[in-house]
Coordinates of C-alpha atoms and ligand atoms in Angstrom, one line a residue:
M95 CA -1.2 10.9 71.2
T96 CA 1.5 13.2 71.0
A97 CA 4.4 12.8 73.8
P98 CA 4.2 15.8 76.2
T99 CA 7.1 18.3 75.6
L100 CA 9.1 19.5 78.7
E101 CA 10.6 23.1 78.9
V102 CA 13.3 23.4 81.8
H103 CA 13.6 27.2 82.9
L104 CA 15.2 25.9 86.1
S105 CA 18.5 23.8 85.6
D106 CA 20.0 22.0 88.2
A107 CA 22.5 24.7 88.6
Q108 CA 20.3 27.6 88.5
M109 CA 18.3 25.6 91.2
T110 CA 21.5 25.1 93.4
E111 CA 22.3 28.9 92.9
A112 CA 19.1 29.8 94.2
L113 CA 19.2 27.5 97.1
R114 CA 22.7 29.0 98.0
W115 CA 21.3 32.2 98.0
D116 CA 18.4 31.4 100.1
A117 CA 20.0 29.2 102.4
R118 CA 22.9 32.0 103.3
A119 CA 20.1 34.7 103.7
G120 CA 18.0 32.5 105.9
L121 CA 20.4 30.5 107.9
T122 CA 22.3 33.9 108.8
A123 CA 19.2 35.6 109.7
S124 CA 17.8 35.9 113.3
P125 CA 15.3 34.2 113.8
K126 CA 16.4 31.6 110.9
W127 CA 14.1 30.6 108.2
L128 CA 14.2 28.9 104.7
P129 CA 11.5 29.2 102.0
P130 CA 9.1 26.1 101.5
K131 CA 9.9 25.6 97.8
W132 CA 12.9 23.7 98.9
F133 CA 10.8 20.9 100.5
Y134 CA 10.0 19.4 97.1
D135 CA 12.9 17.2 95.8
A136 CA 11.8 13.7 94.8
R137 CA 11.6 12.4 98.4
G138 CA 9.6 15.6 99.5
S139 CA 7.3 15.5 96.7
E140 CA 6.6 12.0 97.6
L141 CA 6.1 13.1 101.1
F142 CA 3.7 15.7 100.1
E143 CA 1.7 13.2 98.1
Q144 CA 1.3 11.1 101.4
I145 CA 0.3 14.1 103.3
T146 CA -2.6 14.7 101.1
E147 CA -3.9 11.2 102.0
L148 CA -3.7 11.6 105.8
P149 CA -7.0 11.8 107.8
E150 CA -6.0 15.1 109.4
Y151 CA -4.9 16.8 106.2
Y152 CA -8.3 17.9 104.8
P153 CA -7.4 20.6 102.0
T154 CA -6.6 18.3 99.4
R155 CA -9.8 16.0 99.7
T156 CA -12.0 19.0 100.4
E157 CA -10.6 20.8 97.1
R158 CA -11.0 17.6 95.1
E159 CA -14.6 17.2 96.1
L160 CA -15.1 21.0 95.3
L161 CA -13.5 20.4 91.8
R162 CA -15.6 17.4 91.2
A163 CA -19.0 19.0 92.3
N164 CA -18.3 22.3 90.3
A165 CA -16.0 21.3 87.3
A166 CA -18.8 21.5 84.7
D167 CA -19.7 25.0 86.4
I168 CA -16.1 26.2 86.1
A169 CA -15.8 25.1 82.4
S170 CA -18.9 26.9 81.5
S171 CA -17.7 29.9 83.2
S172 CA -14.4 29.7 81.6
G173 CA -14.2 28.4 78.0
A174 CA -10.5 28.4 78.4
E175 CA -8.3 27.0 75.2
I176 CA -5.3 26.8 77.4
L177 CA -5.0 25.6 81.1
V178 CA -1.8 26.8 82.8
E179 CA -1.5 25.2 86.1
L180 CA 1.1 26.6 88.6
G181 CA 2.6 24.3 91.1
S182 CA 0.9 21.3 89.6
G183 CA 2.7 18.5 91.4
S184 CA 1.1 15.3 90.4
S185 CA -1.7 16.9 88.6
E186 CA -4.1 14.5 90.3
K187 CA -6.9 16.9 90.9
T188 CA -6.7 18.9 87.7
R189 CA -7.9 15.7 85.8
L190 CA -11.5 16.7 87.1
L191 CA -10.9 20.1 85.4
L192 CA -9.6 18.7 82.3
N193 CA -12.3 16.2 82.1
A194 CA -14.8 19.2 82.1
L195 CA -13.1 21.4 80.0
T196 CA -12.7 19.1 77.4
E197 CA -16.3 17.8 77.5
H198 CA -17.0 21.6 77.4
G199 CA -15.1 21.2 74.1
T200 CA -13.0 24.4 74.2
L201 CA -9.6 23.1 76.0
E202 CA -6.6 22.5 73.5
Q203 CA -3.5 22.6 75.6
Y204 CA -2.5 21.9 79.4
V205 CA 0.7 23.5 80.6
P206 CA 1.6 22.2 84.1
Q207 CA 4.4 24.0 85.8
D208 CA 6.5 22.8 89.0
V209 CA 9.8 23.0 90.6
S210 CA 9.9 19.2 90.8
A211 CA 11.2 17.8 87.5
T212 CA 10.5 14.2 88.5
A213 CA 6.6 15.1 89.8
L214 CA 6.1 17.0 86.6
Q215 CA 7.6 14.3 84.1
G216 CA 5.2 11.7 85.7
A217 CA 2.2 14.0 85.8
A218 CA 2.6 15.0 82.2
D219 CA 3.1 11.5 80.8
Q220 CA 0.0 10.1 82.5
I221 CA -2.2 13.2 81.5
S222 CA -1.1 12.8 78.0
A223 CA -1.8 9.1 77.9
D224 CA -5.5 9.8 79.5
F225 CA -6.3 12.8 77.4
P226 CA -5.1 11.9 73.9
S227 CA -6.3 14.9 72.2
L228 CA -4.8 17.5 74.5
R229 CA -1.5 19.1 74.0
V230 CA 0.7 18.8 77.1
H231 CA 3.6 21.0 77.5
G232 CA 5.2 21.1 81.1
V233 CA 7.4 23.9 82.5
V234 CA 10.1 23.3 85.0
S235 CA 10.4 26.6 87.0
D236 CA 9.7 28.6 90.0
F237 CA 6.1 29.8 89.8
T238 CA 6.9 33.3 90.9
D239 CA 9.2 33.7 87.6
T240 CA 7.3 31.6 85.1
L241 CA 4.9 34.1 84.2
H242 CA 7.0 35.6 81.6
N243 CA 7.1 32.4 79.5
L244 CA 3.3 31.8 79.5
P245 CA 2.3 30.1 76.3
S246 CA -0.1 32.4 74.0
G247 CA -2.3 31.8 71.1
G248 CA -5.8 30.9 72.8
R249 CA -7.9 31.9 75.6
R250 CA -6.2 31.3 79.1
M251 CA -6.9 30.1 82.4
I252 CA -4.1 30.0 85.2
A253 CA -5.1 27.6 87.9
F254 CA -3.2 27.9 91.1
L255 CA -4.8 25.4 93.4
G256 CA -4.0 23.5 96.7
G257 CA -3.8 26.6 98.7
T258 CA -0.3 27.3 97.7
L259 CA -1.0 31.0 97.3
G260 CA -0.9 30.8 101.3
N261 CA 3.0 30.1 101.1
L262 CA 3.3 33.6 100.1
I263 CA 3.5 36.6 102.7
P264 CA 0.9 39.4 101.9
A265 CA 3.6 41.4 100.1
E266 CA 4.7 38.6 98.0
R267 CA 1.0 37.6 97.3
K268 CA 0.5 41.3 96.0
E269 CA 3.4 41.1 93.8
F270 CA 2.4 37.6 92.7
L271 CA -1.2 38.6 91.6
D272 CA 0.1 41.9 90.0
S273 CA 2.4 39.8 87.8
V274 CA -0.7 37.4 87.1
Y275 CA -2.8 40.2 86.1
A276 CA 0.1 41.7 83.9
V277 CA 0.4 38.7 81.7
L278 CA -3.3 38.0 81.1
E279 CA -5.3 39.6 78.7
P280 CA -8.7 41.1 79.4
G281 CA -11.1 38.4 79.8
E282 CA -8.5 35.8 80.7
Q283 CA -9.1 34.1 84.1
L284 CA -7.2 33.0 87.3
L285 CA -8.7 30.1 89.3
L286 CA -7.5 30.0 92.7
G287 CA -7.7 27.3 95.6
V288 CA -7.3 28.7 99.0
G289 CA -7.7 27.4 102.6
L290 CA -10.3 29.3 104.7
V291 CA -9.7 30.5 108.3
I292 CA -11.3 27.7 110.4
E293 CA -11.1 26.4 114.1
P294 CA -7.3 25.8 115.2
D295 CA -8.4 22.2 116.5
V296 CA -9.0 21.2 112.7
L297 CA -6.3 23.5 111.2
V298 CA -3.4 22.5 113.5
P299 CA -3.5 18.7 113.2
A300 CA -3.7 19.2 109.3
Y301 CA 0.1 20.2 109.9
D302 CA 0.9 18.0 112.8
D303 CA -0.4 14.7 111.9
K304 CA -0.3 11.7 114.2
Q305 CA 1.8 9.5 111.9
G306 CA 4.6 12.0 111.7
V307 CA 4.4 12.3 108.0
T308 CA 4.3 16.1 108.2
A309 CA 7.3 16.0 110.5
E310 CA 9.3 14.1 108.2
F311 CA 8.2 16.2 105.1
N312 CA 9.3 19.3 107.3
R313 CA 12.6 17.8 108.3
N314 CA 13.2 16.8 104.6
V315 CA 14.4 20.4 103.8
L316 CA 17.4 19.8 105.9
S317 CA 18.3 16.5 103.8
V318 CA 17.9 18.7 100.9
L319 CA 20.4 21.1 102.2
N320 CA 22.9 18.1 103.0
D321 CA 22.4 16.8 99.5
R322 CA 22.7 19.9 97.5
L323 CA 25.2 22.2 99.5
D324 CA 27.2 19.5 101.3
A325 CA 25.8 20.4 104.7
D326 CA 25.7 18.1 107.7
F327 CA 22.3 18.8 109.4
V328 CA 21.2 15.6 111.4
P329 CA 17.7 16.2 110.6
E330 CA 16.4 13.6 113.5
R331 CA 17.8 16.1 116.0
F332 CA 15.0 18.7 114.8
R333 CA 11.6 18.5 116.5
H334 CA 8.7 19.5 114.1
V335 CA 6.6 22.4 115.2
A336 CA 3.3 23.7 113.7
L337 CA 1.3 26.4 115.0
W338 CA -1.3 28.8 114.4
D339 CA -0.7 32.5 114.3
S340 CA -4.1 34.0 115.0
D341 CA -2.9 37.4 114.2
N342 CA -1.5 36.7 110.8
E343 CA -4.1 34.0 110.2
W344 CA -1.4 31.6 109.0
I345 CA 0.1 28.2 110.0
E346 CA 3.8 28.3 110.6
M347 CA 5.7 25.3 110.4
R348 CA 9.3 25.4 112.1
L349 CA 12.0 23.1 113.1
E350 CA 13.2 23.1 116.7
A351 CA 16.9 22.1 117.6
E352 CA 16.6 19.7 120.4
S353 CA 20.2 20.5 121.5
D354 CA 23.3 23.0 120.9
M355 CA 24.2 22.3 117.5
T356 CA 27.1 23.3 115.1
V357 CA 26.3 22.8 111.4
H358 CA 28.6 23.2 108.5
I359 CA 27.1 24.3 105.2
R360 CA 30.4 23.3 103.2
D361 CA 29.6 24.6 99.7
L362 CA 28.9 27.9 101.4
D363 CA 31.7 27.8 103.6
L364 CA 29.2 28.7 106.1
T365 CA 29.2 27.5 110.0
V366 CA 25.7 27.8 111.7
E367 CA 25.1 27.7 115.3
F368 CA 21.9 26.4 116.8
A369 CA 21.1 26.9 120.4
R370 CA 19.0 24.1 122.2
H371 CA 15.2 24.9 121.4
E372 CA 16.1 27.5 118.8
Q373 CA 13.6 27.6 116.0
L374 CA 14.1 27.6 112.2
R375 CA 10.7 28.7 110.1
T376 CA 10.4 26.6 107.0
E377 CA 6.8 27.4 105.9
I378 CA 3.8 29.8 106.6
S379 CA 0.6 28.6 105.0
A380 CA -1.7 31.4 105.2
K381 CA -5.7 30.8 105.6
F382 CA -8.0 33.4 103.9
R383 CA -11.6 35.0 104.4
I384 CA -13.7 35.2 101.5
D385 CA -13.9 39.1 101.7
G386 CA -9.9 39.2 102.3
I387 CA -9.2 37.1 99.1
E388 CA -11.6 39.2 96.8
H389 CA -10.0 42.3 98.4
E390 CA -6.6 41.2 97.5
L391 CA -7.7 40.3 93.9
A392 CA -9.3 43.5 93.5
A393 CA -6.3 45.4 94.7
S394 CA -4.4 43.8 91.6
G395 CA -7.3 44.6 89.4
F396 CA -9.1 41.3 89.1
G397 CA -12.8 41.0 89.3
T398 CA -14.2 38.0 91.2
Q399 CA -16.6 36.0 89.0
K400 CA -17.7 33.2 91.1
I401 CA -16.8 31.4 94.4
W402 CA -17.4 27.9 95.6
T403 CA -17.0 26.6 99.1
D404 CA -17.7 23.4 100.8
T405 CA -20.4 22.9 103.3
D406 CA -17.7 23.2 106.2
D407 CA -16.2 26.4 104.7
R408 CA -13.1 25.1 104.9
F409 CA -12.0 25.6 101.4
A410 CA -12.8 28.0 98.4
L411 CA -12.2 27.8 94.9
V412 CA -12.3 31.6 93.4
L413 CA -12.5 32.3 89.8
A414 CA -11.4 35.7 88.9
Q415 CA -11.0 37.4 85.7
R416 CA -8.8 40.3 84.4
Ligands
AVJ726 C1 1.3 22.4 99.2 C2 1.6 24.6 100.3 C3 -0.5 23.9 99.8 O1 0.4 24.7 102.8 O2 -1.0 23.2 103.1 C4 1.3 20.5 103.6 C5 2.1 22.2 102.0 N1 2.8 21.9 104.2 N2 1.7 20.3 104.7 C6 0.1 23.4 102.6 C7 2.0 21.6 103.3 C8 2.6 20.8 105.4 C9 0.7 22.5 101.6 N3 0.8 23.4 100.1

């Protein structure tokens, strides 16, 4: 086995700089917002792993079952030599794909990418140990600006699983799909995992679990600001809110101030006032319809090769080709 290599495009300093920019923009806006990528420090990544095991959070296990049932089919529809995975996190579900692609005999290299260096290092080490013939090269970066540094020298498939595409608003999704299309060669592929529009009484509890793990995950973004920007948020004074926006067909997570509050973001020299019950938007998680996602892919030039869905139509794997 060769040890995995790790490439860091997002230094700690760049990360802080990006956070400074986002925090200033989002916390001085009305309504206030923060981008979801800041959930994932070591603690946040750990909390997300806990979320994936909650009874209410169906996406991870549904996608895992879809991958398990269809990995061989995906592998034979692909023939990829390099698997690039955006937002790979723990790479747990990817093993199913890696198994099928190595059995299929084509795969040579796995390139997991994530914003969380700790999650990535752990995943890269484990995958390397379990797939000794595979070259593993991890990339620490923001997926929206990683695409320029993609490895080449083999037929590539970019996997973007877990429904993370839904964290982008439609204009950002268009920009993202355009740039994926631009870096791929004709015949190369994109494998998307997307949550589908389902009944709100299944959807909402997935983002508002009984044990309160999602609430803690949500509030963790405030601890990230405290740690990185020397802010003085008291996370426990914010209530977790998850709601289904039926017009936009997305889940929105917010943090609601329980009382009037003054917060200092010392590294930004910024004082932020919260009125009692004021809400800060921390994430959107859009859900898709099959014709909608095909349409978005086509608008960026992709052809849809194949779609797999679970029996309850809660989640879809979509294989698209440039
Ligand atoms: C990792 C972005 C796919 O949107 O379902 C889980 C993140 N947020 N619970 C999602 C999340 C709240 C998750 N993604």
